[in-house]
Amino acid sequence: MGRLLTLEKYSVGVGDRFAHQAKPQLRACLMAAQHGVNVIPVWNKSNREHLTIGSQPSATRAAADSAIKSLGWHKPYHVDADHIRRETVDKFVPHADFYTIDVADWIGKPTDGNSLKSFVERHTELIGRLEVPGLEQAFETTQADVERIASGYLAPVQEAGKTYRHIVGEKGAGNFITEISMDETERPQTPPELLIILAAIADEAIPIQTIAPKFTGRFNKGVDYVGDVAQFEKEFQTDLAVIAFAIRQYGLPPTLKLSIHSGSDKFSIYGAIRRGLEKFDAGLHIKTAGTTWLEELIGLAEANGDGRGLVIAKEIYAKALGQMDELCAPYTSVIDIDRGKLPSAETVNGWSSEQFTSALRHDQKNKAFNPDLRQLLHVGYKVAATMGPRYLDALEACETSVSKNVTENLYERHLRPLFVNGASPGSRKNP
Ligand SMILES: [Zn+2]
């Protein structure tokens, strides 16, 4: 393998729907750096978001570059073409140096008999008893298991290979970071499945640096994890062990790490994640896109400078309520809204600034916090996009309050518990 643009150990996917919050997001990374921990910002925006908003990847790049310049960030940063496929990647190529190849739709598609047969013949090491360092229990896998798993995952990995080689043709090998995502699907991948997927990725010669499996439990957008935390912790650690093993076994890049999508706001598993990273001395990429958009709304409702902010926030809620089916459709595997718990538009219209922010802000100790309203607003960014300059003008008018909320949320609720408090003394620089 030649030179490879590498991703640092800890990185955070910061999404910014309207390309207005790159500076406050970067400030959160600067705060982590001041506490001795490098967390590299990666501005990600999916093709889906660009289509919904009517924005272009060049705007993501411009906002990132400008924030870097004005705040004097001298460490690496990246722009991620998030959830792209072969047919949607081209417009990202001049602007992105990180590509998240989404192959979830290919899972379970039939693979040709020959590739299946040769995969199983090539990977006899996967059959039988397999000791993975760091795990108490060995994997016991039969040939039939390997065949069954490979038959579900070879087609997606081959498609990832075609997409990867397409990008190489445009950008040249080694000039970008590659992620493969399988999170937006129905069923989580088990650790033995992850190992087989990584073996297949190595066969395709994809220098993968982040992989986003679907984990056990629900990773709903903008709200806490729903599921068995102990079970998650066990699986997360097993995945970390599998990745470390696959790096050595298959010669994958040593920087390979897990990527957690819909990773914002999963407060109840951050402790488990931190313990896993410490135990395996592992890195992590965590994508937090939507949480920033919600902080924009909180900032608008809170500032309410000339009255515009709260009015716009309420209007977005009312419209989102009216267009709920359409807004939720692209996100069915990552939201869970109890419609009976959504307040009416009329009720919300009567709210004070404080009532609105209490319902929306992710403070589980606040009795007024409403996770259903929060998820609906999470997918409601399309409504703001249709407001055009009216929304953007309000953002600018309320900038102080918006940017304060964006930075605080990202640092205090995300980077600090995940990376800063969790840093072992050895990985911290002396002040
Ligand atoms: Zn994702």
XYZ file of C-alpha atoms and ligand atoms in Angstrom:
432
model
C 0.000 0.000 0.000
C 1.391 3.422 -0.939
C 0.898 6.680 0.875
C -2.533 6.994 2.456
C -4.294 10.069 3.786
C -4.968 8.857 7.313
C -7.611 9.688 9.854
C -6.505 10.454 13.418
C -7.526 8.340 16.376
C -10.488 10.424 17.535
C -12.718 12.260 15.102
C -16.182 13.732 15.148
C -18.576 13.995 12.245
C -20.102 17.431 12.495
C -22.994 17.968 10.192
C -24.267 21.395 9.411
C -27.502 21.452 7.421
C -27.268 25.118 6.421
C -23.476 25.585 6.438
C -23.677 28.280 9.132
C -22.223 26.548 12.226
C -18.761 25.394 11.188
C -17.098 27.924 13.510
C -19.063 27.070 16.665
C -18.537 23.372 15.872
C -14.815 23.859 15.459
C -14.765 25.771 18.752
C -15.863 22.558 20.497
C -12.846 20.755 18.976
C -10.618 23.627 20.118
C -11.971 23.207 23.652
C -11.111 19.494 23.556
C -7.611 20.410 22.307
C -7.239 22.849 25.205
C -7.949 19.900 27.493
C -5.209 17.927 25.782
C -7.303 15.713 23.487
C -7.233 15.872 19.713
C -10.640 15.371 18.185
C -10.507 15.974 14.448
C -13.546 17.626 12.861
C -15.062 16.029 9.771
C -17.826 18.020 8.129
C -20.249 15.507 6.745
C -23.346 15.973 4.679
C -25.201 13.219 2.912
C -26.491 13.295 -0.604
C -29.963 12.986 0.954
C -29.434 16.200 2.953
C -28.106 18.082 -0.055
C -31.153 17.036 -2.074
C -33.562 17.937 0.716
C -32.017 21.353 1.236
C -30.993 22.096 -2.342
C -27.375 22.699 -1.300
C -24.107 21.726 -2.996
C -21.016 19.967 -1.604
C -18.926 23.025 -2.500
C -20.740 24.959 0.271
C -19.732 22.375 2.894
C -16.109 22.683 1.815
C -16.205 26.489 1.761
C -17.735 26.700 5.251
C -15.163 24.263 6.662
C -12.203 26.038 5.061
C -13.386 29.412 6.262
C -13.871 28.229 9.871
C -10.400 26.648 9.874
C -8.870 29.881 8.676
C -10.680 32.225 10.984
C -10.150 30.154 14.153
C -6.583 29.133 13.315
C -6.991 25.347 13.473
C -3.665 23.804 12.538
C -4.582 20.133 12.832
C -6.176 18.001 10.134
C -9.844 18.352 9.185
C -11.919 16.678 6.510
C -15.058 16.962 4.414
C -17.093 13.740 4.191
C -19.289 12.797 1.241
C -21.677 10.997 3.559
C -23.838 8.054 2.484
C -22.862 8.199 -1.164
C -23.231 5.477 -3.781
C -21.597 4.983 -7.162
C -24.350 6.934 -8.892
C -24.329 9.902 -6.470
C -20.647 10.403 -5.675
C -19.454 12.489 -8.616
C -20.580 15.916 -7.488
C -18.675 15.436 -4.190
C -15.363 14.580 -5.814
C -13.860 18.094 -6.123
C -14.798 18.944 -2.516
C -14.547 15.856 -0.297
C -11.503 13.987 1.007
C -13.561 11.466 2.998
C -16.120 9.130 1.417
C -18.770 7.159 3.249
C -19.816 4.447 0.827
C -23.300 3.309 1.793
C -23.980 -0.277 0.802
C -26.890 -0.989 3.143
C -29.284 -1.486 0.227
C -27.034 -4.227 -1.151
C -27.135 -6.371 1.981
C -28.752 -9.726 1.189
C -28.566 -9.239 -2.575
C -27.439 -12.436 -4.253
C -23.784 -12.864 -5.025
C -22.515 -15.026 -7.849
C -21.673 -18.589 -6.909
C -18.066 -18.337 -7.977
C -17.132 -15.423 -5.732
C -18.883 -17.130 -2.832
C -17.039 -20.390 -3.446
C -13.650 -18.726 -3.807
C -14.234 -16.570 -0.703
C -14.931 -19.640 1.420
C -11.920 -21.486 -0.049
C -9.640 -18.513 0.538
C -10.785 -17.984 4.133
C -10.442 -21.355 5.819
C -9.105 -19.434 8.851
C -12.685 -18.270 9.479
C -14.013 -21.810 9.839
C -13.895 -23.654 13.156
C -12.641 -22.233 16.419
C -11.237 -18.746 16.116
C -9.441 -17.059 19.015
C -9.655 -13.301 18.841
C -7.201 -11.632 21.251
C -8.995 -9.649 23.939
C -12.073 -11.865 23.901
C -12.751 -14.443 26.582
C -14.783 -16.613 24.251
C -13.527 -17.929 20.941
C -15.790 -17.723 17.887
C -17.116 -21.095 16.747
C -18.029 -20.882 13.087
C -18.991 -23.666 10.710
C -18.416 -23.604 6.965
C -22.185 -23.259 6.546
C -22.121 -20.137 8.780
C -19.356 -18.565 6.708
C -21.233 -19.372 3.490
C -24.482 -17.963 4.828
C -22.910 -14.742 6.129
C -20.738 -14.236 3.051
C -23.698 -14.785 0.745
C -25.442 -11.829 2.411
C -22.428 -9.510 2.478
C -20.273 -10.214 -0.561
C -22.533 -8.276 -2.928
C -22.451 -5.092 -0.774
C -18.679 -5.345 -0.328
C -18.158 -5.862 -4.070
C -20.310 -2.809 -4.737
C -18.210 -0.862 -2.206
C -15.138 -1.982 -4.164
C -16.593 -0.671 -7.429
C -17.471 2.644 -5.798
C -14.049 2.901 -4.158
C -12.274 2.255 -7.474
C -14.502 4.802 -9.177
C -13.376 7.429 -6.633
C -9.737 6.349 -7.064
C -10.153 6.967 -10.781
C -11.153 10.552 -10.010
C -8.950 11.454 -7.044
C -6.065 9.021 -7.157
C -5.315 6.282 -4.611
C -4.334 7.383 -1.118
C -5.776 10.876 -1.435
C -8.940 10.256 0.534
C -10.308 8.444 3.561
C -12.758 5.603 2.969
C -15.627 4.597 5.215
C -18.143 1.852 4.503
C -21.548 2.185 6.139
C -24.145 -0.505 6.739
C -26.062 1.218 9.510
C -29.297 2.109 7.757
C -30.639 -1.408 7.575
C -33.042 -3.542 9.580
C -30.769 -6.022 11.331
C -27.545 -5.335 13.286
C -24.363 -7.096 12.217
C -22.933 -9.498 14.783
C -19.184 -9.492 15.539
C -18.541 -12.689 13.478
C -20.381 -10.997 10.602
C -18.195 -7.914 11.020
C -15.091 -10.096 10.786
C -16.287 -11.746 7.575
C -17.213 -8.348 6.129
C -13.712 -7.041 6.929
C -12.105 -10.102 5.320
C -14.154 -9.429 2.181
C -13.219 -5.722 2.249
C -9.537 -6.683 2.433
C -10.052 -9.002 -0.561
C -11.439 -6.019 -2.494
C -8.267 -4.098 -1.499
C -10.267 -1.195 -0.062
C -8.040 0.718 2.428
C -10.960 1.213 4.769
C -10.360 3.447 7.802
C -13.828 3.573 9.309
C -16.674 1.107 9.259
C -20.189 1.882 10.392
C -22.059 -1.278 11.286
C -25.554 -1.261 12.645
C -25.255 -1.886 16.366
C -27.735 -3.635 18.586
C -30.526 -1.386 19.923
C -32.148 1.695 18.429
C -30.030 4.673 17.352
C -32.846 7.101 16.817
C -31.970 10.538 15.521
C -31.270 13.166 18.160
C -32.408 11.161 21.184
C -30.864 8.698 23.621
C -30.047 5.076 22.902
C -32.945 2.657 23.279
C -31.874 -0.857 24.142
C -29.902 -3.035 26.515
C -26.824 -1.024 27.493
C -24.967 -4.055 28.908
C -25.578 -5.977 25.698
C -24.398 -2.981 23.657
C -21.226 -2.726 25.732
C -20.416 -6.388 25.193
C -20.967 -6.160 21.456
C -19.072 -2.893 21.160
C -16.015 -4.411 22.861
C -16.272 -7.516 20.718
C -16.382 -5.327 17.607
C -13.272 -3.475 18.806
C -11.450 -6.785 19.293
C -12.563 -7.966 15.849
C -11.269 -4.782 14.215
C -7.874 -5.002 15.921
C -7.665 -8.644 14.845
C -8.712 -7.926 11.241
C -6.089 -5.181 10.909
C -3.355 -7.704 11.663
C -4.890 -10.704 9.972
C -5.819 -9.021 6.695
C -3.373 -6.124 6.481
C -6.080 -3.463 6.705
C -4.921 0.099 7.549
C -3.805 0.367 11.202
C -6.032 3.448 11.504
C -9.189 1.378 10.915
C -11.809 2.147 13.570
C -15.536 2.085 14.211
C -17.793 4.864 13.030
C -20.996 5.428 14.959
C -23.756 6.958 12.884
C -26.635 8.754 14.541
C -24.105 8.939 17.368
C -25.189 12.239 18.836
C -27.229 12.269 22.022
C -26.659 8.581 22.922
C -25.736 9.650 26.443
C -26.539 6.352 28.159
C -23.916 4.432 26.150
C -21.112 7.016 26.180
C -19.674 5.455 29.346
C -19.669 2.029 27.687
C -18.046 3.453 24.564
C -15.353 5.204 26.602
C -14.541 2.051 28.562
C -14.252 0.078 25.331
C -11.921 2.636 23.740
C -9.711 2.603 26.825
C -9.625 -1.161 27.134
C -8.632 -1.690 23.485
C -6.714 1.577 23.041
C -9.011 2.089 20.073
C -10.009 5.140 18.081
C -13.512 6.262 17.190
C -15.368 8.310 14.633
C -18.781 9.500 15.764
C -21.272 11.262 13.530
C -23.397 13.883 15.181
C -24.923 15.821 12.295
C -28.489 16.460 13.318
C -27.799 17.603 16.844
C -26.375 20.902 15.532
C -29.498 21.714 13.548
C -31.564 21.214 16.709
C -29.264 23.601 18.567
C -29.927 26.158 15.847
C -33.611 25.892 16.644
C -32.945 26.116 20.377
C -30.730 29.148 19.812
C -33.409 30.798 17.702
C -36.149 30.133 20.236
C -33.928 31.269 23.094
C -32.551 34.475 21.584
C -35.818 35.682 20.238
C -34.040 39.019 19.678
C -36.607 40.965 17.741
C -39.237 38.278 18.119
C -38.285 36.501 14.913
C -36.460 33.530 16.432
C -39.276 32.021 18.475
C -41.834 32.711 15.745
C -39.743 30.846 13.188
C -39.062 27.933 15.532
C -42.814 27.561 16.167
C -43.607 27.838 12.496
C -41.130 25.066 11.691
C -42.774 22.829 14.279
C -46.270 23.501 12.936
C -45.235 22.784 9.366
C -43.245 19.691 10.350
C -46.358 18.386 12.094
C -48.349 18.916 8.915
C -45.771 17.181 6.706
C -44.840 14.453 9.145
C -45.262 11.440 6.832
C -43.200 12.954 4.063
C -40.467 14.156 6.441
C -40.184 10.845 8.260
C -40.227 8.580 5.188
C -36.465 8.649 4.416
C -35.611 7.993 8.083
C -37.807 5.042 9.105
C -34.928 2.917 10.431
C -33.603 5.768 12.614
C -36.633 7.438 14.193
C -39.435 6.270 16.480
C -42.047 8.946 17.040
C -45.032 8.376 19.305
C -47.481 10.669 17.562
C -49.777 10.676 20.587
C -47.078 12.531 22.526
C -46.664 15.376 20.052
C -48.220 18.643 21.212
C -50.576 20.334 18.752
C -49.363 23.300 16.727
C -51.844 25.417 18.657
C -50.356 24.384 22.006
C -46.822 25.094 20.834
C -47.868 28.461 19.429
C -48.823 29.464 22.962
C -45.421 28.522 24.391
C -42.880 30.925 25.823
C -39.295 30.834 24.713
C -38.479 28.808 27.798
C -41.243 26.280 27.227
C -40.042 25.723 23.678
C -36.384 25.263 24.599
C -37.285 23.016 27.565
C -39.254 20.689 25.296
C -36.512 20.568 22.675
C -33.206 20.711 24.563
C -31.832 17.243 25.319
C -31.907 17.519 29.090
C -33.414 14.302 30.389
C -33.695 15.755 33.893
C -36.107 18.375 32.630
C -39.680 17.032 32.926
C -40.759 19.177 29.984
C -38.244 17.517 27.626
C -40.155 15.834 24.774
C -38.160 13.259 22.762
C -40.974 12.824 20.227
C -41.037 16.522 19.431
C -37.260 16.465 19.247
C -37.203 13.628 16.700
C -39.850 15.273 14.563
C -37.901 18.528 14.495
C -34.753 16.536 13.760
C -36.187 15.428 10.418
C -37.913 18.784 9.925
C -34.948 20.667 8.458
C -36.599 20.554 5.068
C -39.175 23.012 6.380
C -36.426 25.481 7.274
C -34.876 24.965 3.842
C -38.135 26.009 2.161
C -38.100 29.258 4.183
C -34.902 30.201 2.376
C -33.398 33.590 3.302
C -35.975 34.154 6.034
C -34.528 31.266 8.003
C -30.914 32.160 7.274
C -31.471 35.826 8.189
C -32.950 34.774 11.518
C -29.926 32.545 12.153
C -27.669 35.500 11.584
C -29.773 37.812 13.746
C -29.634 35.270 16.604
C -26.067 34.191 15.986
C -24.721 34.753 19.503
C -27.309 32.519 21.076
C -27.205 29.907 18.294
C -23.443 29.523 18.289
C -23.281 29.354 22.082
C -25.782 26.480 22.067
C -24.011 24.681 19.208
C -20.589 24.788 20.899
C -21.865 23.937 24.371
C -23.895 20.987 23.158
C -21.079 19.524 21.103
C -18.422 19.974 23.760
C -20.269 19.458 27.053
C -22.665 16.712 26.017
C -20.545 14.940 23.415
C -16.780 15.501 23.192
C -16.236 15.890 26.923
C -17.927 12.671 28.096
C -16.674 10.653 25.121
C -13.097 11.777 24.755
C -11.928 14.310 27.338
C -13.055 12.878 30.663
C -12.316 9.479 29.230
C -8.749 10.241 28.241
C -6.391 8.059 30.203
C -3.613 10.073 31.890
C -1.055 8.782 29.378
C -2.943 10.103 26.379
C -3.250 13.580 27.850
C -0.708 16.238 27.253
C 0.529 18.075 30.311
C -1.014 21.512 30.571
Zn -25.503 7.311 8.704
